């Protein structure tokens, strides 16, 4: 009867460059849920600015919307570019 020996798994020779929590944060910031949350907060800020007749608060709401919407938009754009390079079409018409 032959016996088989298993080779031990090699230890990591390097430390991972990016922490898992950082990756989870980046994934959340580029998710659709995050852009919806930021959009609602920005809309509330702008609405409060309109009620108080304060142009600075309205401007801060607009800036918050752009800052929150940009990561998600970049992720979607990169995904569309990758799919176009692969020849995958999402046209439904």
mmCIF file of N, CA, C and O in Angstrom:
data_model
loop_
_atom_site.group_PDB
_atom_site.id
_atom_site.type_symbol
_atom_site.label_atom_id
_atom_site.label_comp_id
_atom_site.label_asym_id
_atom_site.label_seq_id
_atom_site.Cartn_x
_atom_site.Cartn_y
_atom_site.Cartn_z
ATOM 1 N N UNK A 1 0.839 -1.164 0.000
ATOM 2 C CA UNK A 1 0.000 0.000 0.000
ATOM 3 C C UNK A 1 0.895 1.242 0.000
ATOM 4 O O UNK A 1 1.769 1.392 0.837
ATOM 5 N N UNK A 2 0.628 2.108 -0.963
ATOM 6 C CA UNK A 2 1.442 3.318 -1.072
ATOM 7 C C UNK A 2 0.859 4.425 -0.203
ATOM 8 O O UNK A 2 -0.353 4.561 -0.087
ATOM 9 N N UNK A 3 1.729 5.181 0.372
ATOM 10 C CA UNK A 3 1.269 6.329 1.157
ATOM 11 C C UNK A 3 1.638 7.606 0.409
ATOM 12 O O UNK A 3 2.704 7.708 -0.196
ATOM 13 N N UNK A 4 0.742 8.545 0.434
ATOM 14 C CA UNK A 4 0.972 9.821 -0.227
ATOM 15 C C UNK A 4 1.261 10.872 0.835
ATOM 16 O O UNK A 4 0.619 10.920 1.887
ATOM 17 N N UNK A 5 2.224 11.671 0.567
ATOM 18 C CA UNK A 5 2.526 12.756 1.502
ATOM 19 C C UNK A 5 2.097 14.075 0.871
ATOM 20 O O UNK A 5 2.278 14.295 -0.326
ATOM 21 N N UNK A 6 1.512 14.884 1.663
ATOM 22 C CA UNK A 6 1.060 16.189 1.190
ATOM 23 C C UNK A 6 2.168 17.204 1.403
ATOM 24 O O UNK A 6 2.860 17.201 2.418
ATOM 25 N N UNK A 7 2.318 18.054 0.426
ATOM 26 C CA UNK A 7 3.297 19.119 0.555
ATOM 27 C C UNK A 7 2.706 20.249 1.387
ATOM 28 O O UNK A 7 1.549 20.617 1.208
ATOM 29 N N UNK A 8 3.470 20.801 2.287
ATOM 30 C CA UNK A 8 2.936 21.914 3.085
ATOM 31 C C UNK A 8 2.778 23.161 2.201
ATOM 32 O O UNK A 8 3.546 23.385 1.265
ATOM 33 N N UNK A 9 1.768 23.936 2.522
ATOM 34 C CA UNK A 9 1.537 25.173 1.772
ATOM 35 C C UNK A 9 2.641 26.166 2.109
ATOM 36 O O UNK A 9 2.997 26.341 3.278
ATOM 37 N N UNK A 10 3.198 26.808 1.098
ATOM 38 C CA UNK A 10 4.260 27.777 1.375
ATOM 39 C C UNK A 10 3.713 29.012 2.080
ATOM 40 O O UNK A 10 2.594 29.447 1.821
ATOM 41 N N UNK A 11 4.489 29.537 2.966
ATOM 42 C CA UNK A 11 4.096 30.756 3.667
ATOM 43 C C UNK A 11 4.192 31.928 2.698
ATOM 44 O O UNK A 11 4.944 31.888 1.719
ATOM 45 N N UNK A 12 3.399 32.946 2.973
ATOM 46 C CA UNK A 12 3.459 34.130 2.115
ATOM 47 C C UNK A 12 4.835 34.773 2.245
ATOM 48 O O UNK A 12 5.304 35.055 3.342
ATOM 49 N N UNK A 13 5.462 34.979 1.118
ATOM 50 C CA UNK A 13 6.774 35.600 1.124
ATOM 51 C C UNK A 13 6.681 37.119 1.196
ATOM 52 O O UNK A 13 7.679 37.798 1.372
ATOM 53 N N UNK A 14 5.496 37.622 1.007
ATOM 54 C CA UNK A 14 5.306 39.071 1.032
ATOM 55 C C UNK A 14 4.041 39.380 1.817
ATOM 56 O O UNK A 14 3.147 38.556 1.926
ATOM 57 N N UNK A 15 3.979 40.578 2.336
ATOM 58 C CA UNK A 15 2.769 41.010 3.009
ATOM 59 C C UNK A 15 1.826 41.583 1.953
ATOM 60 O O UNK A 15 2.277 42.260 1.036
ATOM 61 N N UNK A 16 0.554 41.315 2.086
ATOM 62 C CA UNK A 16 -0.381 41.938 1.143
ATOM 63 C C UNK A 16 -0.257 43.457 1.222
ATOM 64 O O UNK A 16 -0.130 44.037 2.297
ATOM 65 N N UNK A 17 -0.266 44.090 0.059
ATOM 66 C CA UNK A 17 -0.052 45.543 0.019
ATOM 67 C C UNK A 17 -1.266 46.335 0.490
ATOM 68 O O UNK A 17 -1.133 47.443 0.971
ATOM 69 N N UNK A 18 -2.436 45.779 0.312
ATOM 70 C CA UNK A 18 -3.658 46.499 0.654
ATOM 71 C C UNK A 18 -4.399 45.717 1.734
ATOM 72 O O UNK A 18 -4.573 44.510 1.627
ATOM 73 N N UNK A 19 -4.820 46.416 2.749
ATOM 74 C CA UNK A 19 -5.574 45.782 3.820
ATOM 75 C C UNK A 19 -6.989 45.460 3.335
ATOM 76 O O UNK A 19 -7.536 46.145 2.478
ATOM 77 N N UNK A 20 -7.568 44.421 3.898
ATOM 78 C CA UNK A 20 -8.901 44.008 3.478
ATOM 79 C C UNK A 20 -9.941 45.074 3.792
ATOM 80 O O UNK A 20 -10.864 45.284 3.022
ATOM 81 N N UNK A 21 -9.797 45.753 4.912
ATOM 82 C CA UNK A 21 -10.780 46.769 5.280
ATOM 83 C C UNK A 21 -10.746 47.936 4.298
ATOM 84 O O UNK A 21 -11.775 48.519 3.979
ATOM 85 N N UNK A 22 -9.565 48.251 3.776
ATOM 86 C CA UNK A 22 -9.449 49.307 2.780
ATOM 87 C C UNK A 22 -10.150 48.901 1.491
ATOM 88 O O UNK A 22 -10.864 49.707 0.878
ATOM 89 N N UNK A 23 -9.984 47.644 1.088
ATOM 90 C CA UNK A 23 -10.676 47.162 -0.114
ATOM 91 C C UNK A 23 -12.189 47.194 0.074
ATOM 92 O O UNK A 23 -12.920 47.585 -0.836
ATOM 93 N N UNK A 24 -12.663 46.795 1.241
ATOM 94 C CA UNK A 24 -14.098 46.838 1.504
ATOM 95 C C UNK A 24 -14.618 48.270 1.464
ATOM 96 O O UNK A 24 -15.710 48.524 0.962
ATOM 97 N N UNK A 25 -13.823 49.212 1.983
ATOM 98 C CA UNK A 25 -14.214 50.614 1.942
ATOM 99 C C UNK A 25 -14.294 51.143 0.524
ATOM 100 O O UNK A 25 -15.234 51.869 0.169
ATOM 101 N N UNK A 26 -13.334 50.776 -0.303
ATOM 102 C CA UNK A 26 -13.345 51.226 -1.698
ATOM 103 C C UNK A 26 -14.531 50.626 -2.437
ATOM 104 O O UNK A 26 -15.211 51.322 -3.208
ATOM 105 N N UNK A 27 -14.810 49.366 -2.185
ATOM 106 C CA UNK A 27 -15.955 48.730 -2.841
ATOM 107 C C UNK A 27 -17.253 49.408 -2.407
ATOM 108 O O UNK A 27 -18.143 49.654 -3.226
ATOM 109 N N UNK A 28 -17.369 49.741 -1.127
ATOM 110 C CA UNK A 28 -18.592 50.405 -0.661
ATOM 111 C C UNK A 28 -18.722 51.800 -1.260
ATOM 112 O O UNK A 28 -19.809 52.203 -1.665
ATOM 113 N N UNK A 29 -17.625 52.545 -1.316
ATOM 114 C CA UNK A 29 -17.697 53.902 -1.846
ATOM 115 C C UNK A 29 -18.041 53.937 -3.322
ATOM 116 O O UNK A 29 -18.573 54.930 -3.811
ATOM 117 N N UNK A 30 -17.735 52.875 -4.046
ATOM 118 C CA UNK A 30 -18.063 52.839 -5.466
ATOM 119 C C UNK A 30 -19.355 52.082 -5.736
ATOM 120 O O UNK A 30 -19.695 51.851 -6.895
ATOM 121 N N UNK A 31 -20.083 51.711 -4.693
ATOM 122 C CA UNK A 31 -21.323 50.966 -4.890
ATOM 123 C C UNK A 31 -22.487 51.920 -5.168
ATOM 124 O O UNK A 31 -22.425 53.117 -4.902
ATOM 125 N N UNK A 32 -23.545 51.348 -5.694
ATOM 126 C CA UNK A 32 -24.730 52.146 -5.998
ATOM 127 C C UNK A 32 -25.418 52.612 -4.716
ATOM 128 O O UNK A 32 -25.971 53.704 -4.666
ATOM 129 N N UNK A 33 -25.347 51.798 -3.658
ATOM 130 C CA UNK A 33 -25.958 52.179 -2.379
ATOM 131 C C UNK A 33 -25.323 53.451 -1.827
ATOM 132 O O UNK A 33 -26.003 54.320 -1.301
ATOM 133 N N UNK A 34 -24.014 53.546 -1.950
ATOM 134 C CA UNK A 34 -23.316 54.726 -1.454
ATOM 135 C C UNK A 34 -23.705 55.964 -2.243
ATOM 136 O O UNK A 34 -23.911 57.037 -1.665
ATOM 137 N N UNK A 35 -23.824 55.840 -3.564
ATOM 138 C CA UNK A 35 -24.191 57.011 -4.362
ATOM 139 C C UNK A 35 -25.625 57.454 -4.061
ATOM 140 O O UNK A 35 -25.922 58.652 -4.058
ATOM 141 N N UNK A 36 -26.516 56.498 -3.776
ATOM 142 C CA UNK A 36 -27.885 56.856 -3.401
ATOM 143 C C UNK A 36 -27.880 57.579 -2.062
ATOM 144 O O UNK A 36 -28.548 58.614 -1.892
ATOM 145 N N UNK A 37 -27.099 57.074 -1.093
ATOM 146 C CA UNK A 37 -27.010 57.709 0.224
ATOM 147 C C UNK A 37 -26.488 59.137 0.110
ATOM 148 O O UNK A 37 -27.065 60.073 0.669
ATOM 149 N N UNK A 38 -25.421 59.309 -0.657
ATOM 150 C CA UNK A 38 -24.842 60.644 -0.806
ATOM 151 C C UNK A 38 -25.796 61.563 -1.558
ATOM 152 O O UNK A 38 -25.911 62.753 -1.246
ATOM 153 N N UNK A 39 -26.510 61.021 -2.533
ATOM 154 C CA UNK A 39 -27.490 61.832 -3.264
ATOM 155 C C UNK A 39 -28.597 62.345 -2.368
ATOM 156 O O UNK A 39 -29.016 63.504 -2.478
ATOM 157 N N UNK A 40 -29.071 61.494 -1.468
ATOM 158 C CA UNK A 40 -30.127 61.911 -0.535
ATOM 159 C C UNK A 40 -29.603 62.964 0.437
ATOM 160 O O UNK A 40 -30.272 63.977 0.697
ATOM 161 N N UNK A 41 -28.395 62.760 0.959
ATOM 162 C CA UNK A 41 -27.803 63.746 1.873
ATOM 163 C C UNK A 41 -27.598 65.082 1.162
ATOM 164 O O UNK A 41 -27.897 66.156 1.716
ATOM 165 N N UNK A 42 -27.111 65.043 -0.082
ATOM 166 C CA UNK A 42 -26.884 66.269 -0.837
ATOM 167 C C UNK A 42 -28.201 66.980 -1.129
ATOM 168 O O UNK A 42 -28.282 68.216 -1.052
ATOM 169 N N UNK A 43 -29.245 66.208 -1.453
ATOM 170 C CA UNK A 43 -30.556 66.818 -1.695
ATOM 171 C C UNK A 43 -31.092 67.470 -0.436
ATOM 172 O O UNK A 43 -31.663 68.575 -0.495
ATOM 173 N N UNK A 44 -30.902 66.818 0.708
ATOM 174 C CA UNK A 44 -31.355 67.417 1.970
ATOM 175 C C UNK A 44 -30.588 68.693 2.281
ATOM 176 O O UNK A 44 -31.174 69.687 2.725
ATOM 177 N N UNK A 45 -29.269 68.679 2.031
ATOM 178 C CA UNK A 45 -28.471 69.880 2.276
ATOM 179 C C UNK A 45 -28.947 71.023 1.378
ATOM 180 O O UNK A 45 -29.094 72.169 1.841
ATOM 181 N N UNK A 46 -29.194 70.728 0.120
ATOM 182 C CA UNK A 46 -29.648 71.771 -0.803
ATOM 183 C C UNK A 46 -31.029 72.284 -0.414
ATOM 184 O O UNK A 46 -31.298 73.492 -0.486
ATOM 185 N N UNK A 47 -31.909 71.377 0.003
ATOM 186 C CA UNK A 47 -33.245 71.786 0.418
ATOM 187 C C UNK A 47 -33.189 72.683 1.655
ATOM 188 O O UNK A 47 -33.885 73.702 1.728
ATOM 189 N N UNK A 48 -32.348 72.334 2.604
ATOM 190 C CA UNK A 48 -32.181 73.172 3.796
ATOM 191 C C UNK A 48 -31.599 74.527 3.407
ATOM 192 O O UNK A 48 -32.000 75.566 3.938
ATOM 193 N N UNK A 49 -30.667 74.520 2.466
ATOM 194 C CA UNK A 49 -30.104 75.779 1.985
ATOM 195 C C UNK A 49 -31.145 76.664 1.327
ATOM 196 O O UNK A 49 -31.122 77.891 1.477
ATOM 197 N N UNK A 50 -32.070 76.044 0.593
ATOM 198 C CA UNK A 50 -33.146 76.821 -0.033
ATOM 199 C C UNK A 50 -34.078 77.368 1.036
ATOM 200 O O UNK A 50 -34.506 78.534 0.960
ATOM 201 N N UNK A 51 -34.422 76.561 2.038
ATOM 202 C CA UNK A 51 -35.308 77.027 3.108
ATOM 203 C C UNK A 51 -34.687 78.185 3.889
ATOM 204 O O UNK A 51 -35.385 79.129 4.274
ATOM 205 N N UNK A 52 -33.371 78.106 4.123
ATOM 206 C CA UNK A 52 -32.697 79.146 4.891
ATOM 207 C C UNK A 52 -32.203 80.297 4.009
ATOM 208 O O UNK A 52 -31.655 81.267 4.533
ATOM 209 N N UNK A 53 -32.394 80.168 2.710
ATOM 210 C CA UNK A 53 -31.936 81.162 1.738
ATOM 211 C C UNK A 53 -30.432 81.410 1.887
ATOM 212 O O UNK A 53 -29.966 82.543 1.944
ATOM 213 N N UNK A 54 -29.681 80.316 1.973
ATOM 214 C CA UNK A 54 -28.228 80.384 2.128
ATOM 215 C C UNK A 54 -27.573 79.696 0.927
ATOM 216 O O UNK A 54 -27.686 78.488 0.745
ATOM 217 N N UNK A 55 -26.905 80.489 0.099
ATOM 218 C CA UNK A 55 -26.301 79.932 -1.117
ATOM 219 C C UNK A 55 -25.104 79.040 -0.816
ATOM 220 O O UNK A 55 -24.804 78.138 -1.602
ATOM 221 N N UNK A 56 -24.438 79.262 0.309
ATOM 222 C CA UNK A 56 -23.293 78.419 0.660
ATOM 223 C C UNK A 56 -23.725 76.975 0.940
ATOM 224 O O UNK A 56 -23.065 76.028 0.499
ATOM 225 N N UNK A 57 -24.813 76.805 1.666
ATOM 226 C CA UNK A 57 -25.298 75.456 1.964
ATOM 227 C C UNK A 57 -25.748 74.771 0.675
ATOM 228 O O UNK A 57 -25.499 73.570 0.486
ATOM 229 N N UNK A 58 -26.386 75.502 -0.225
ATOM 230 C CA UNK A 58 -26.786 74.927 -1.511
ATOM 231 C C UNK A 58 -25.552 74.476 -2.286
ATOM 232 O O UNK A 58 -25.522 73.387 -2.867
ATOM 233 N N UNK A 59 -24.525 75.299 -2.277
ATOM 234 C CA UNK A 59 -23.275 74.943 -2.965
ATOM 235 C C UNK A 59 -22.608 73.725 -2.351
ATOM 236 O O UNK A 59 -22.111 72.856 -3.067
ATOM 237 N N UNK A 60 -22.603 73.648 -1.013
ATOM 238 C CA UNK A 60 -22.021 72.489 -0.346
ATOM 239 C C UNK A 60 -22.807 71.217 -0.673
ATOM 240 O O UNK A 60 -22.227 70.136 -0.801
ATOM 241 N N UNK A 61 -24.107 71.322 -0.811
ATOM 242 C CA UNK A 61 -24.914 70.174 -1.215
ATOM 243 C C UNK A 61 -24.541 69.705 -2.620
ATOM 244 O O UNK A 61 -24.443 68.507 -2.888
ATOM 245 N N UNK A 62 -24.316 70.664 -3.523
ATOM 246 C CA UNK A 62 -23.891 70.310 -4.883
ATOM 247 C C UNK A 62 -22.523 69.664 -4.908
ATOM 248 O O UNK A 62 -22.295 68.677 -5.623
ATOM 249 N N UNK A 63 -21.616 70.185 -4.106
ATOM 250 C CA UNK A 63 -20.266 69.612 -4.033
ATOM 251 C C UNK A 63 -20.326 68.202 -3.437
ATOM 252 O O UNK A 63 -19.658 67.281 -3.917
ATOM 253 N N UNK A 64 -21.151 68.025 -2.402
ATOM 254 C CA UNK A 64 -21.296 66.697 -1.792
ATOM 255 C C UNK A 64 -21.853 65.703 -2.805
ATOM 256 O O UNK A 64 -21.414 64.546 -2.867
ATOM 257 N N UNK A 65 -22.795 66.154 -3.625
ATOM 258 C CA UNK A 65 -23.351 65.270 -4.650
ATOM 259 C C UNK A 65 -22.283 64.858 -5.659
ATOM 260 O O UNK A 65 -22.161 63.677 -6.006
ATOM 261 N N UNK A 66 -21.494 65.816 -6.127
ATOM 262 C CA UNK A 66 -20.449 65.497 -7.108
ATOM 263 C C UNK A 66 -19.383 64.582 -6.525
ATOM 264 O O UNK A 66 -18.937 63.638 -7.176
ATOM 265 N N UNK A 67 -18.986 64.842 -5.290
ATOM 266 C CA UNK A 67 -17.947 64.017 -4.648
ATOM 267 C C UNK A 67 -18.466 62.596 -4.407
ATOM 268 O O UNK A 67 -17.734 61.621 -4.581
ATOM 269 N N UNK A 68 -19.722 62.445 -4.055
ATOM 270 C CA UNK A 68 -20.278 61.126 -3.806
ATOM 271 C C UNK A 68 -20.631 60.367 -5.064
ATOM 272 O O UNK A 68 -20.572 59.139 -5.109
ATOM 273 N N UNK A 69 -20.984 61.072 -6.126
ATOM 274 C CA UNK A 69 -21.412 60.435 -7.361
ATOM 275 C C UNK A 69 -20.234 60.033 -8.242
ATOM 276 O O UNK A 69 -20.314 59.052 -8.985
ATOM 277 N N UNK A 70 -19.120 60.741 -8.148
ATOM 278 C CA UNK A 70 -17.981 60.517 -9.038
ATOM 279 C C UNK A 70 -17.388 59.113 -8.945
ATOM 280 O O UNK A 70 -17.155 58.493 -9.990
ATOM 281 N N UNK A 71 -17.117 58.530 -7.764
ATOM 282 C CA UNK A 71 -16.541 57.177 -7.738
ATOM 283 C C UNK A 71 -17.429 56.126 -8.398
ATOM 284 O O UNK A 71 -16.939 55.270 -9.137
ATOM 285 N N UNK A 72 -18.731 56.207 -8.169
ATOM 286 C CA UNK A 72 -19.635 55.254 -8.783
ATOM 287 C C UNK A 72 -19.662 55.428 -10.299
ATOM 288 O O UNK A 72 -19.650 54.442 -11.047
ATOM 289 N N UNK A 73 -19.675 56.677 -10.759
ATOM 290 C CA UNK A 73 -19.687 56.930 -12.198
ATOM 291 C C UNK A 73 -18.402 56.441 -12.862
ATOM 292 O O UNK A 73 -18.444 55.866 -13.954
ATOM 293 N N UNK A 74 -17.273 56.638 -12.207
ATOM 294 C CA UNK A 74 -16.011 56.144 -12.761
ATOM 295 C C UNK A 74 -15.992 54.619 -12.829
ATOM 296 O O UNK A 74 -15.494 54.034 -13.793
ATOM 297 N N UNK A 75 -16.541 53.971 -11.807
ATOM 298 C CA UNK A 75 -16.585 52.508 -11.802
ATOM 299 C C UNK A 75 -17.461 51.996 -12.942
ATOM 300 O O UNK A 75 -17.102 51.049 -13.647
ATOM 301 N N UNK A 76 -18.620 52.616 -13.139
ATOM 302 C CA UNK A 76 -19.509 52.194 -14.218
ATOM 303 C C UNK A 76 -18.885 52.444 -15.588
ATOM 304 O O UNK A 76 -19.006 51.623 -16.494
ATOM 305 N N UNK A 77 -18.198 53.571 -15.738
ATOM 306 C CA UNK A 77 -17.541 53.882 -17.003
ATOM 307 C C UNK A 77 -16.439 52.869 -17.294
ATOM 308 O O UNK A 77 -16.320 52.377 -18.421
ATOM 309 N N UNK A 78 -15.640 52.542 -16.291
ATOM 310 C CA UNK A 78 -14.574 51.557 -16.480
ATOM 311 C C UNK A 78 -15.162 50.191 -16.835
ATOM 312 O O UNK A 78 -14.628 49.480 -17.681
ATOM 313 N N UNK A 79 -16.270 49.832 -16.217
ATOM 314 C CA UNK A 79 -16.919 48.547 -16.516
ATOM 315 C C UNK A 79 -17.421 48.528 -17.964
ATOM 316 O O UNK A 79 -17.255 47.532 -18.670
ATOM 317 N N UNK A 80 -18.026 49.624 -18.410
ATOM 318 C CA UNK A 80 -18.502 49.688 -19.783
ATOM 319 C C UNK A 80 -17.360 49.616 -20.785
ATOM 320 O O UNK A 80 -17.471 48.970 -21.822
ATOM 321 N N UNK A 81 -16.244 50.275 -20.479
ATOM 322 C CA UNK A 81 -15.084 50.241 -21.376
ATOM 323 C C UNK A 81 -14.526 48.829 -21.461
ATOM 324 O O UNK A 81 -14.194 48.342 -22.549
ATOM 325 N N UNK A 82 -14.427 48.139 -20.307
ATOM 326 C CA UNK A 82 -13.931 46.762 -20.318
ATOM 327 C C UNK A 82 -14.836 45.853 -21.124
ATOM 328 O O UNK A 82 -14.375 44.999 -21.882
ATOM 329 N N UNK A 83 -16.141 46.018 -20.993
ATOM 330 C CA UNK A 83 -17.070 45.166 -21.723
ATOM 331 C C UNK A 83 -17.023 45.446 -23.215
ATOM 332 O O UNK A 83 -17.185 44.530 -24.018
ATOM 333 N N UNK A 84 -16.812 46.701 -23.604
ATOM 334 C CA UNK A 84 -16.690 47.023 -25.023
ATOM 335 C C UNK A 84 -15.432 46.405 -25.620
ATOM 336 O O UNK A 84 -15.436 45.966 -26.764
ATOM 337 N N UNK A 85 -14.342 46.359 -24.849
ATOM 338 C CA UNK A 85 -13.116 45.746 -25.342
ATOM 339 C C UNK A 85 -13.282 44.244 -25.526
ATOM 340 O O UNK A 85 -12.666 43.641 -26.392
ATOM 341 N N UNK A 86 -14.112 43.628 -24.690
ATOM 342 C CA UNK A 86 -14.338 42.192 -24.797
ATOM 343 C C UNK A 86 -15.361 41.851 -25.876
ATOM 344 O O UNK A 86 -15.572 40.687 -26.180
ATOM 345 N N UNK A 87 -16.016 42.857 -26.423
ATOM 346 C CA UNK A 87 -17.015 42.601 -27.452
ATOM 347 C C UNK A 87 -18.381 42.272 -26.895
ATOM 348 O O UNK A 87 -19.240 41.778 -27.601
ATOM 349 N N UNK A 88 -18.592 42.554 -25.624
ATOM 350 C CA UNK A 88 -19.881 42.288 -24.989
ATOM 351 C C UNK A 88 -20.732 43.528 -25.161
ATOM 352 O O UNK A 88 -20.319 44.637 -24.853
ATOM 353 N N UNK A 89 -21.934 43.345 -25.642
ATOM 354 C CA UNK A 89 -22.815 44.486 -25.867
ATOM 355 C C UNK A 89 -23.989 44.414 -24.918
ATOM 356 O O UNK A 89 -24.582 43.360 -24.700
ATOM 357 N N UNK A 90 -24.342 45.553 -24.350
ATOM 358 C CA UNK A 90 -25.485 45.629 -23.447
ATOM 359 C C UNK A 90 -26.685 46.296 -24.119
ATOM 360 O O UNK A 90 -27.623 46.686 -23.453
ATOM 361 N N UNK A 91 -26.624 46.442 -25.435
ATOM 362 C CA UNK A 91 -27.727 47.095 -26.141
ATOM 363 C C UNK A 91 -28.950 46.180 -26.119
ATOM 364 O O UNK A 91 -28.890 45.015 -26.490
ATOM 365 N N UNK A 92 -30.061 46.730 -25.701
ATOM 366 C CA UNK A 92 -31.301 45.972 -25.640
ATOM 367 C C UNK A 92 -32.210 46.305 -26.817
ATOM 368 O O UNK A 92 -33.266 45.742 -26.949
ATOM 369 N N UNK A 93 -31.819 47.228 -27.646
ATOM 370 C CA UNK A 93 -32.684 47.648 -28.752
ATOM 371 C C UNK A 93 -32.355 46.927 -29.995
ATOM 372 O O UNK A 93 -31.486 46.701 -30.566
#
